[in-house]
Amino acid sequence: MPASTPAKDLPRITARDGIGGAFAFKRDQLGFLAGGIERHGDLFRFRPFGIPMVMVNHPDHIRHILVDKGEQYDKDAAIFKVVRPVLRKGLIANADMDLWRRQRRMMAPHFTPRTVAAFARNMTDEAVAMLERWERRGHATGGERPTGGELLDVTDEIGQLALRIVNRSLFSADVGASAQAFERAFGVANSVLGAFFRFPFPPLGVPTPSHRRLHRAIADMDDFVSAFIRKRVAEDVPTGEETDLLTLLLHTVDEEDGKGMDLEQLHHEVLNICIGAYETTTNTLSWAFYLLARHPEAEERLHEEVDRVLAGRVPEFTDLPRLTYTRMVIDEALRIYSPAYQFMRRARQDDEIAGYRIPAGSNMLINSYFLHRHPEFWKDPERFDPENFTPERIAQRPKHAYIPFGSGHRICIGKHFALTELTLVLAAVARGHRLVMPEGAPEVRPEALITLHPKGGIHLRLERR
Ligand code: HEM
């Protein structure tokens, strides 16, 4: 047998590349990574502020890390260390595999497609109530009452909608006006930690003005969650017909060790779900409205489908299989502006990918902003084209060329919830309204925080169709 070729060292961004070093990463993370891809391709290493990172931008290598060797790559990685002061022991950033497995096992039954179907009504009720609020506040123009509607802060409005939906569905909680306080607090955490990820100095324990703002924001998010957990604990609702996720988490015991969840863990899980569910769905819908406002031909096809399938009705869960173009619009918005655009795994032991050495301890950076624009798998990747998601085109691509919800055992637990919500809310709005670009409005750029956020938010005008 021929001796196998020894693994090579990964190409590394060096001063000679003209891409810049750690400070270029701090200044413009996306620009820095784009430079790295241009110079070195789909797999290269760099070391911002001494942290060993490996950029992974090929579907085969991403499948290797997330699926084929998923157990060898954990979440004890730089980006999860940065967000852990907020997310703590909850599912999203948990690196303790035994604890994670136990928690995921307990929570997964509440997130199956069948369970999610029961929440569809909440989703559309809340969307209809939002449209009524917009109408009452005089935002809508056209139709029978052509008033000069004020611009809608779409990101803020949809943020409140997303929080109401997730809290009502999973925790039977009416978060009312406190949704805005949560949004503000999350915005602070996203921006302070986004900057800290790019430049991790001084440590978060040092009370700089921005770190103090972060700690206040964490306390505000904790208060938001504690308010309804405290109420539920006091009520002591038994499990039964109307069991929601909160009651279940309070009462469930693990099938293997027979133990329940303590209140601290419960708090962290509820907060993780609020955070995991809120900004991601908000951004996807906001970008979807923005993209539709800029692409009238796609908007026309969406309206044609919604009119044909719904004939004026509010959408229902059973309409989903026929709302195919609506779903394609969502899938394409998730491609171009993937909200959870960067995540990481730490190599627990030495490995080899495509003939390159991956030393233990490497922080494997997966960035779907670039993956979803990879020229080998996407034609004209900057163009908004829902046709990218016809069954034929999907079949032509490797599965891991598109991973807005991640993949493998840590795949988003809320994927079905999110896709149901996004498709139903988009159809519910498109049924009677459209969101249009104000004249002369500048292009909205994505901002690379911990999540990919529309810089300055998305502001559109509401018209009745
Ligand atoms: C458009 C909407 C959403 C997007 C794009 C999204 C994206 C993601 C991604 C990429 C991950 C995996 C990260 C990794 O592998 O490191 C993830 C995990 C997670 N998401 Fe979502 N998510 C969305 C909606 C939701 C919703 C609605 C919920 C809850 C109701 C949720 C809760 C979670 C949780 C708890 C995890 C951690 C799962 C685990 O590690 O076991 N997400 N999400």
PDB file of N, CA, C and O in Angstrom, residues 264-329:
ATOM      1  N   GLU A 264     -32.846  27.609  38.057  1.00  0.00           N
ATOM      2  CA  GLU A 264     -31.823  28.375  37.342  1.00  0.00           C
ATOM      3  C   GLU A 264     -31.706  27.884  35.893  1.00  0.00           C
ATOM      4  O   GLU A 264     -31.693  28.665  34.940  1.00  0.00           O
ATOM      5  N   GLN A 265     -31.668  26.558  35.733  1.00  0.00           N
ATOM      6  CA  GLN A 265     -31.580  25.981  34.390  1.00  0.00           C
ATOM      7  C   GLN A 265     -32.821  26.355  33.575  1.00  0.00           C
ATOM      8  O   GLN A 265     -32.744  26.697  32.396  1.00  0.00           O
ATOM      9  N   LEU A 266     -33.971  26.289  34.225  1.00  0.00           N
ATOM     10  CA  LEU A 266     -35.224  26.638  33.555  1.00  0.00           C
ATOM     11  C   LEU A 266     -35.165  28.082  33.040  1.00  0.00           C
ATOM     12  O   LEU A 266     -35.513  28.374  31.891  1.00  0.00           O
ATOM     13  N   HIS A 267     -34.680  28.970  33.905  1.00  0.00           N
ATOM     14  CA  HIS A 267     -34.546  30.378  33.530  1.00  0.00           C
ATOM     15  C   HIS A 267     -33.652  30.506  32.284  1.00  0.00           C
ATOM     16  O   HIS A 267     -33.991  31.206  31.331  1.00  0.00           O
ATOM     17  N   HIS A 268     -32.529  29.805  32.301  1.00  0.00           N
ATOM     18  CA  HIS A 268     -31.615  29.910  31.164  1.00  0.00           C
ATOM     19  C   HIS A 268     -32.251  29.382  29.878  1.00  0.00           C
ATOM     20  O   HIS A 268     -32.071  29.959  28.813  1.00  0.00           O
ATOM     21  N   GLU A 269     -33.001  28.279  29.991  1.00  0.00           N
ATOM     22  CA  GLU A 269     -33.620  27.715  28.774  1.00  0.00           C
ATOM     23  C   GLU A 269     -34.677  28.667  28.207  1.00  0.00           C
ATOM     24  O   GLU A 269     -34.756  28.861  26.993  1.00  0.00           O
ATOM     25  N   VAL A 270     -35.469  29.255  29.103  1.00  0.00           N
ATOM     26  CA  VAL A 270     -36.514  30.171  28.626  1.00  0.00           C
ATOM     27  C   VAL A 270     -35.868  31.380  27.947  1.00  0.00           C
ATOM     28  O   VAL A 270     -36.274  31.804  26.862  1.00  0.00           O
ATOM     29  N   LEU A 271     -34.819  31.889  28.569  1.00  0.00           N
ATOM     30  CA  LEU A 271     -34.119  33.039  27.978  1.00  0.00           C
ATOM     31  C   LEU A 271     -33.504  32.659  26.626  1.00  0.00           C
ATOM     32  O   LEU A 271     -33.564  33.418  25.658  1.00  0.00           O
ATOM     33  N   ASN A 272     -32.918  31.482  26.537  1.00  0.00           N
ATOM     34  CA  ASN A 272     -32.327  31.021  25.268  1.00  0.00           C
ATOM     35  C   ASN A 272     -33.382  30.938  24.170  1.00  0.00           C
ATOM     36  O   ASN A 272     -33.130  31.269  23.017  1.00  0.00           O
ATOM     37  N   ILE A 273     -34.574  30.483  24.548  1.00  0.00           N
ATOM     38  CA  ILE A 273     -35.624  30.369  23.530  1.00  0.00           C
ATOM     39  C   ILE A 273     -36.085  31.758  23.096  1.00  0.00           C
ATOM     40  O   ILE A 273     -36.250  32.026  21.902  1.00  0.00           O
ATOM     41  N   CYS A 274     -36.247  32.658  24.066  1.00  0.00           N
ATOM     42  CA  CYS A 274     -36.636  34.033  23.686  1.00  0.00           C
ATOM     43  C   CYS A 274     -35.589  34.625  22.748  1.00  0.00           C
ATOM     44  O   CYS A 274     -35.917  35.200  21.707  1.00  0.00           O
ATOM     45  N   ILE A 275     -34.322  34.469  23.105  1.00  0.00           N
ATOM     46  CA  ILE A 275     -33.254  35.059  22.290  1.00  0.00           C
ATOM     47  C   ILE A 275     -33.137  34.341  20.941  1.00  0.00           C
ATOM     48  O   ILE A 275     -33.070  34.976  19.885  1.00  0.00           O
ATOM     49  N   GLY A 276     -33.146  32.996  20.983  1.00  0.00           N
ATOM     50  CA  GLY A 276     -33.018  32.230  19.738  1.00  0.00           C
ATOM     51  C   GLY A 276     -34.158  32.519  18.782  1.00  0.00           C
ATOM     52  O   GLY A 276     -33.979  32.542  17.560  1.00  0.00           O
ATOM     53  N   ALA A 277     -35.328  32.764  19.327  1.00  0.00           N
ATOM     54  CA  ALA A 277     -36.504  32.900  18.472  1.00  0.00           C
ATOM     55  C   ALA A 277     -36.736  34.328  18.004  1.00  0.00           C
ATOM     56  O   ALA A 277     -37.334  34.543  16.953  1.00  0.00           O
ATOM     57  N   TYR A 278     -36.252  35.282  18.781  1.00  0.00           N
ATOM     58  CA  TYR A 278     -36.715  36.640  18.540  1.00  0.00           C
ATOM     59  C   TYR A 278     -35.987  37.350  17.392  1.00  0.00           C
ATOM     60  O   TYR A 278     -36.577  37.703  16.383  1.00  0.00           O
ATOM     61  N   GLU A 279     -34.671  37.507  17.505  1.00  0.00           N
ATOM     62  CA  GLU A 279     -34.023  38.381  16.524  1.00  0.00           C
ATOM     63  C   GLU A 279     -33.895  37.715  15.161  1.00  0.00           C
ATOM     64  O   GLU A 279     -33.974  38.358  14.129  1.00  0.00           O
ATOM     65  N   THR A 280     -33.752  36.393  15.184  1.00  0.00           N
ATOM     66  CA  THR A 280     -33.606  35.659  13.930  1.00  0.00           C
ATOM     67  C   THR A 280     -34.865  35.793  13.065  1.00  0.00           C
ATOM     68  O   THR A 280     -34.786  36.152  11.891  1.00  0.00           O
ATOM     69  N   THR A 281     -36.023  35.535  13.670  1.00  0.00           N
ATOM     70  CA  THR A 281     -37.259  35.616  12.882  1.00  0.00           C
ATOM     71  C   THR A 281     -37.556  37.073  12.508  1.00  0.00           C
ATOM     72  O   THR A 281     -38.007  37.358  11.408  1.00  0.00           O
ATOM     73  N   THR A 282     -37.260  37.991  13.444  1.00  0.00           N
ATOM     74  CA  THR A 282     -37.482  39.417  13.171  1.00  0.00           C
ATOM     75  C   THR A 282     -36.690  39.860  11.950  1.00  0.00           C
ATOM     76  O   THR A 282     -37.215  40.500  11.033  1.00  0.00           O
ATOM     77  N   ASN A 283     -35.400  39.518  11.952  1.00  0.00           N
ATOM     78  CA  ASN A 283     -34.562  39.954  10.838  1.00  0.00           C
ATOM     79  C   ASN A 283     -34.993  39.308   9.529  1.00  0.00           C
ATOM     80  O   ASN A 283     -35.027  39.952   8.487  1.00  0.00           O
ATOM     81  N   THR A 284     -35.334  38.030   9.581  1.00  0.00           N
ATOM     82  CA  THR A 284     -35.718  37.356   8.331  1.00  0.00           C
ATOM     83  C   THR A 284     -36.941  38.032   7.729  1.00  0.00           C
ATOM     84  O   THR A 284     -36.968  38.336   6.529  1.00  0.00           O
ATOM     85  N   LEU A 285     -37.949  38.275   8.539  1.00  0.00           N
ATOM     86  CA  LEU A 285     -39.163  38.897   7.994  1.00  0.00           C
ATOM     87  C   LEU A 285     -38.895  40.332   7.539  1.00  0.00           C
ATOM     88  O   LEU A 285     -39.389  40.756   6.488  1.00  0.00           O
ATOM     89  N   SER A 286     -38.114  41.081   8.325  1.00  0.00           N
ATOM     90  CA  SER A 286     -37.816  42.464   7.942  1.00  0.00           C
ATOM     91  C   SER A 286     -37.091  42.494   6.599  1.00  0.00           C
ATOM     92  O   SER A 286     -37.438  43.261   5.704  1.00  0.00           O
ATOM     93  N   TRP A 287     -36.092  41.615   6.459  1.00  0.00           N
ATOM     94  CA  TRP A 287     -35.368  41.576   5.174  1.00  0.00           C
ATOM     95  C   TRP A 287     -36.290  41.096   4.053  1.00  0.00           C
ATOM     96  O   TRP A 287     -36.210  41.572   2.920  1.00  0.00           O
ATOM     97  N   ALA A 288     -37.171  40.150   4.350  1.00  0.00           N
ATOM     98  CA  ALA A 288     -38.067  39.650   3.300  1.00  0.00           C
ATOM     99  C   ALA A 288     -38.946  40.803   2.791  1.00  0.00           C
ATOM    100  O   ALA A 288     -39.107  40.977   1.572  1.00  0.00           O
ATOM    101  N   PHE A 289     -39.482  41.612   3.703  1.00  0.00           N
ATOM    102  CA  PHE A 289     -40.303  42.753   3.265  1.00  0.00           C
ATOM    103  C   PHE A 289     -39.461  43.751   2.468  1.00  0.00           C
ATOM    104  O   PHE A 289     -39.915  44.307   1.465  1.00  0.00           O
ATOM    105  N   TYR A 290     -38.258  43.975   2.919  1.00  0.00           N
ATOM    106  CA  TYR A 290     -37.355  44.909   2.238  1.00  0.00           C
ATOM    107  C   TYR A 290     -37.049  44.409   0.825  1.00  0.00           C
ATOM    108  O   TYR A 290     -37.117  45.153  -0.153  1.00  0.00           O
ATOM    109  N   LEU A 291     -36.721  43.125   0.720  1.00  0.00           N
ATOM    110  CA  LEU A 291     -36.375  42.559  -0.595  1.00  0.00           C
ATOM    111  C   LEU A 291     -37.581  42.591  -1.532  1.00  0.00           C
ATOM    112  O   LEU A 291     -37.454  42.900  -2.716  1.00  0.00           O
ATOM    113  N   LEU A 292     -38.758  42.298  -0.995  1.00  0.00           N
ATOM    114  CA  LEU A 292     -39.969  42.328  -1.832  1.00  0.00           C
ATOM    115  C   LEU A 292     -40.256  43.758  -2.300  1.00  0.00           C
ATOM    116  O   LEU A 292     -40.676  43.971  -3.443  1.00  0.00           O
ATOM    117  N   ALA A 293     -40.014  44.727  -1.417  1.00  0.00           N
ATOM    118  CA  ALA A 293     -40.267  46.121  -1.785  1.00  0.00           C
ATOM    119  C   ALA A 293     -39.344  46.552  -2.926  1.00  0.00           C
ATOM    120  O   ALA A 293     -39.669  47.436  -3.705  1.00  0.00           O
ATOM    121  N   ARG A 294     -38.186  45.911  -3.028  1.00  0.00           N
ATOM    122  CA  ARG A 294     -37.237  46.262  -4.092  1.00  0.00           C
ATOM    123  C   ARG A 294     -37.372  45.387  -5.328  1.00  0.00           C
ATOM    124  O   ARG A 294     -36.664  45.594  -6.309  1.00  0.00           O
ATOM    125  N   HIS A 295     -38.228  44.367  -5.255  1.00  0.00           N
ATOM    126  CA  HIS A 295     -38.362  43.441  -6.394  1.00  0.00           C
ATOM    127  C   HIS A 295     -39.834  43.210  -6.718  1.00  0.00           C
ATOM    128  O   HIS A 295     -40.404  42.176  -6.327  1.00  0.00           O
ATOM    129  N   PRO A 296     -40.434  44.160  -7.428  1.00  0.00           N
ATOM    130  CA  PRO A 296     -41.871  44.094  -7.685  1.00  0.00           C
ATOM    131  C   PRO A 296     -42.317  42.819  -8.386  1.00  0.00           C
ATOM    132  O   PRO A 296     -43.417  42.322  -8.138  1.00  0.00           O
ATOM    133  N   GLU A 297     -41.443  42.222  -9.222  1.00  0.00           N
ATOM    134  CA  GLU A 297     -41.863  41.009  -9.948  1.00  0.00           C
ATOM    135  C   GLU A 297     -42.061  39.851  -8.960  1.00  0.00           C
ATOM    136  O   GLU A 297     -43.019  39.080  -9.085  1.00  0.00           O
ATOM    137  N   ALA A 298     -41.196  39.776  -7.958  1.00  0.00           N
ATOM    138  CA  ALA A 298     -41.347  38.717  -6.941  1.00  0.00           C
ATOM    139  C   ALA A 298     -42.577  39.012  -6.081  1.00  0.00           C
ATOM    140  O   ALA A 298     -43.340  38.103  -5.734  1.00  0.00           O
ATOM    141  N   GLU A 299     -42.766  40.282  -5.766  1.00  0.00           N
ATOM    142  CA  GLU A 299     -43.919  40.649  -4.943  1.00  0.00           C
ATOM    143  C   GLU A 299     -45.229  40.302  -5.663  1.00  0.00           C
ATOM    144  O   GLU A 299     -46.176  39.780  -5.067  1.00  0.00           O
ATOM    145  N   GLU A 300     -45.233  40.545  -6.965  1.00  0.00           N
ATOM    146  CA  GLU A 300     -46.432  40.223  -7.752  1.00  0.00           C
ATOM    147  C   GLU A 300     -46.740  38.724  -7.711  1.00  0.00           C
ATOM    148  O   GLU A 300     -47.883  38.309  -7.533  1.00  0.00           O
ATOM    149  N   ARG A 301     -45.687  37.917  -7.830  1.00  0.00           N
ATOM    150  CA  ARG A 301     -45.903  36.448  -7.776  1.00  0.00           C
ATOM    151  C   ARG A 301     -46.394  36.020  -6.403  1.00  0.00           C
ATOM    152  O   ARG A 301     -47.232  35.134  -6.270  1.00  0.00           O
ATOM    153  N   LEU A 302     -45.867  36.670  -5.383  1.00  0.00           N
ATOM    154  CA  LEU A 302     -46.307  36.355  -4.024  1.00  0.00           C
ATOM    155  C   LEU A 302     -47.794  36.688  -3.873  1.00  0.00           C
ATOM    156  O   LEU A 302     -48.581  35.881  -3.368  1.00  0.00           O
ATOM    157  N   HIS A 303     -48.181  37.866  -4.346  1.00  0.00           N
ATOM    158  CA  HIS A 303     -49.584  38.275  -4.224  1.00  0.00           C
ATOM    159  C   HIS A 303     -50.501  37.337  -5.008  1.00  0.00           C
ATOM    160  O   HIS A 303     -51.579  36.974  -4.539  1.00  0.00           O
ATOM    161  N   GLU A 304     -50.032  36.940  -6.176  1.00  0.00           N
ATOM    162  CA  GLU A 304     -50.842  36.020  -6.996  1.00  0.00           C
ATOM    163  C   GLU A 304     -51.087  34.727  -6.223  1.00  0.00           C
ATOM    164  O   GLU A 304     -52.214  34.239  -6.136  1.00  0.00           O
ATOM    165  N   GLU A 305     -50.032  34.204  -5.592  1.00  0.00           N
ATOM    166  CA  GLU A 305     -50.178  32.939  -4.856  1.00  0.00           C
ATOM    167  C   GLU A 305     -51.086  33.096  -3.635  1.00  0.00           C
ATOM    168  O   GLU A 305     -51.986  32.281  -3.399  1.00  0.00           O
ATOM    169  N   VAL A 306     -50.843  34.165  -2.884  1.00  0.00           N
ATOM    170  CA  VAL A 306     -51.620  34.371  -1.656  1.00  0.00           C
ATOM    171  C   VAL A 306     -53.105  34.554  -2.011  1.00  0.00           C
ATOM    172  O   VAL A 306     -53.987  33.986  -1.353  1.00  0.00           O
ATOM    173  N   ASP A 307     -53.387  35.303  -3.078  1.00  0.00           N
ATOM    174  CA  ASP A 307     -54.792  35.512  -3.481  1.00  0.00           C
ATOM    175  C   ASP A 307     -55.423  34.187  -3.912  1.00  0.00           C
ATOM    176  O   ASP A 307     -56.558  33.884  -3.573  1.00  0.00           O
ATOM    177  N   ARG A 308     -54.673  33.406  -4.659  1.00  0.00           N
ATOM    178  CA  ARG A 308     -55.199  32.142  -5.184  1.00  0.00           C
ATOM    179  C   ARG A 308     -55.438  31.132  -4.056  1.00  0.00           C
ATOM    180  O   ARG A 308     -56.495  30.527  -3.964  1.00  0.00           O
ATOM    181  N   VAL A 309     -54.457  31.010  -3.166  1.00  0.00           N
ATOM    182  CA  VAL A 309     -54.562  29.974  -2.131  1.00  0.00           C
ATOM    183  C   VAL A 309     -55.536  30.393  -1.031  1.00  0.00           C
ATOM    184  O   VAL A 309     -56.328  29.581  -0.549  1.00  0.00           O
ATOM    185  N   LEU A 310     -55.494  31.659  -0.651  1.00  0.00           N
ATOM    186  CA  LEU A 310     -56.281  32.064   0.516  1.00  0.00           C
ATOM    187  C   LEU A 310     -57.636  32.660   0.151  1.00  0.00           C
ATOM    188  O   LEU A 310     -58.552  32.667   0.979  1.00  0.00           O
ATOM    189  N   ALA A 311     -57.749  33.178  -1.053  1.00  0.00           N
ATOM    190  CA  ALA A 311     -58.987  33.858  -1.488  1.00  0.00           C
ATOM    191  C   ALA A 311     -59.504  34.788  -0.377  1.00  0.00           C
ATOM    192  O   ALA A 311     -60.684  34.779  -0.032  1.00  0.00           O
ATOM    193  N   GLY A 312     -58.587  35.550   0.209  1.00  0.00           N
ATOM    194  CA  GLY A 312     -58.993  36.556   1.197  1.00  0.00           C
ATOM    195  C   GLY A 312     -58.989  36.064   2.643  1.00  0.00           C
ATOM    196  O   GLY A 312     -59.102  36.866   3.567  1.00  0.00           O
ATOM    197  N   ARG A 313     -58.893  34.752   2.864  1.00  0.00           N
ATOM    198  CA  ARG A 313     -58.909  34.224   4.241  1.00  0.00           C
ATOM    199  C   ARG A 313     -57.590  34.496   4.951  1.00  0.00           C
ATOM    200  O   ARG A 313     -56.568  34.695   4.312  1.00  0.00           O
ATOM    201  N   VAL A 314     -57.628  34.401   6.279  1.00  0.00           N
ATOM    202  CA  VAL A 314     -56.383  34.394   7.057  1.00  0.00           C
ATOM    203  C   VAL A 314     -55.730  33.016   6.840  1.00  0.00           C
ATOM    204  O   VAL A 314     -56.431  32.001   6.843  1.00  0.00           O
ATOM    205  N   PRO A 315     -54.411  32.958   6.608  1.00  0.00           N
ATOM    206  CA  PRO A 315     -53.800  31.640   6.350  1.00  0.00           C
ATOM    207  C   PRO A 315     -53.875  30.706   7.560  1.00  0.00           C
ATOM    208  O   PRO A 315     -53.908  31.164   8.705  1.00  0.00           O
ATOM    209  N   GLU A 316     -53.882  29.420   7.262  1.00  0.00           N
ATOM    210  CA  GLU A 316     -53.884  28.401   8.324  1.00  0.00           C
ATOM    211  C   GLU A 316     -52.734  27.437   8.097  1.00  0.00           C
ATOM    212  O   GLU A 316     -52.179  27.378   6.995  1.00  0.00           O
ATOM    213  N   PHE A 317     -52.462  26.639   9.093  1.00  0.00           N
ATOM    214  CA  PHE A 317     -51.360  25.683   8.992  1.00  0.00           C
ATOM    215  C   PHE A 317     -51.514  24.792   7.762  1.00  0.00           C
ATOM    216  O   PHE A 317     -50.550  24.501   7.055  1.00  0.00           O
ATOM    217  N   THR A 318     -52.740  24.366   7.484  1.00  0.00           N
ATOM    218  CA  THR A 318     -52.974  23.441   6.366  1.00  0.00           C
ATOM    219  C   THR A 318     -52.752  24.098   4.995  1.00  0.00           C
ATOM    220  O   THR A 318     -52.713  23.415   3.981  1.00  0.00           O
ATOM    221  N   ASP A 319     -52.624  25.432   4.968  1.00  0.00           N
ATOM    222  CA  ASP A 319     -52.324  26.102   3.698  1.00  0.00           C
ATOM    223  C   ASP A 319     -50.850  25.999   3.327  1.00  0.00           C
ATOM    224  O   ASP A 319     -50.477  26.240   2.170  1.00  0.00           O
ATOM    225  N   LEU A 320     -50.002  25.669   4.308  1.00  0.00           N
ATOM    226  CA  LEU A 320     -48.555  25.750   4.071  1.00  0.00           C
ATOM    227  C   LEU A 320     -48.084  24.986   2.831  1.00  0.00           C
ATOM    228  O   LEU A 320     -47.290  25.520   2.056  1.00  0.00           O
ATOM    229  N   PRO A 321     -48.559  23.744   2.590  1.00  0.00           N
ATOM    230  CA  PRO A 321     -48.046  23.028   1.400  1.00  0.00           C
ATOM    231  C   PRO A 321     -48.344  23.750   0.090  1.00  0.00           C
ATOM    232  O   PRO A 321     -47.669  23.519  -0.912  1.00  0.00           O
ATOM    233  N   ARG A 322     -49.375  24.632   0.091  1.00  0.00           N
ATOM    234  CA  ARG A 322     -49.688  25.334  -1.163  1.00  0.00           C
ATOM    235  C   ARG A 322     -49.070  26.736  -1.218  1.00  0.00           C
ATOM    236  O   ARG A 322     -49.119  27.396  -2.240  1.00  0.00           O
ATOM    237  N   LEU A 323     -48.516  27.195  -0.111  1.00  0.00           N
ATOM    238  CA  LEU A 323     -47.872  28.527  -0.120  1.00  0.00           C
ATOM    239  C   LEU A 323     -46.399  28.362  -0.505  1.00  0.00           C
ATOM    240  O   LEU A 323     -45.483  28.765   0.210  1.00  0.00           O
ATOM    241  N   THR A 324     -46.179  27.749  -1.674  1.00  0.00           N
ATOM    242  CA  THR A 324     -44.807  27.363  -2.037  1.00  0.00           C
ATOM    243  C   THR A 324     -43.939  28.574  -2.377  1.00  0.00           C
ATOM    244  O   THR A 324     -42.781  28.642  -1.974  1.00  0.00           O
ATOM    245  N   TYR A 325     -44.485  29.543  -3.110  1.00  0.00           N
ATOM    246  CA  TYR A 325     -43.664  30.700  -3.468  1.00  0.00           C
ATOM    247  C   TYR A 325     -43.385  31.544  -2.217  1.00  0.00           C
ATOM    248  O   TYR A 325     -42.271  32.061  -2.046  1.00  0.00           O
ATOM    249  N   THR A 326     -44.393  31.648  -1.343  1.00  0.00           N
ATOM    250  CA  THR A 326     -44.207  32.398  -0.088  1.00  0.00           C
ATOM    251  C   THR A 326     -43.005  31.807   0.660  1.00  0.00           C
ATOM    252  O   THR A 326     -42.135  32.533   1.138  1.00  0.00           O
ATOM    253  N   ARG A 327     -42.966  30.490   0.732  1.00  0.00           N
ATOM    254  CA  ARG A 327     -41.860  29.828   1.420  1.00  0.00           C
ATOM    255  C   ARG A 327     -40.527  30.047   0.681  1.00  0.00           C
ATOM    256  O   ARG A 327     -39.470  30.220   1.308  1.00  0.00           O
ATOM    257  N   MET A 328     -40.582  30.091  -0.664  1.00  0.00           N
ATOM    258  CA  MET A 328     -39.348  30.329  -1.422  1.00  0.00           C
ATOM    259  C   MET A 328     -38.790  31.728  -1.135  1.00  0.00           C
ATOM    260  O   MET A 328     -37.566  31.935  -1.104  1.00  0.00           O
ATOM    261  N   VAL A 329     -39.693  32.688  -0.940  1.00  0.00           N
ATOM    262  CA  VAL A 329     -39.251  34.049  -0.597  1.00  0.00           C
ATOM    263  C   VAL A 329     -38.534  34.019   0.756  1.00  0.00           C
ATOM    264  O   VAL A 329     -37.465  34.617   0.937  1.00  0.00           O
TER     265      VAL A 329
END
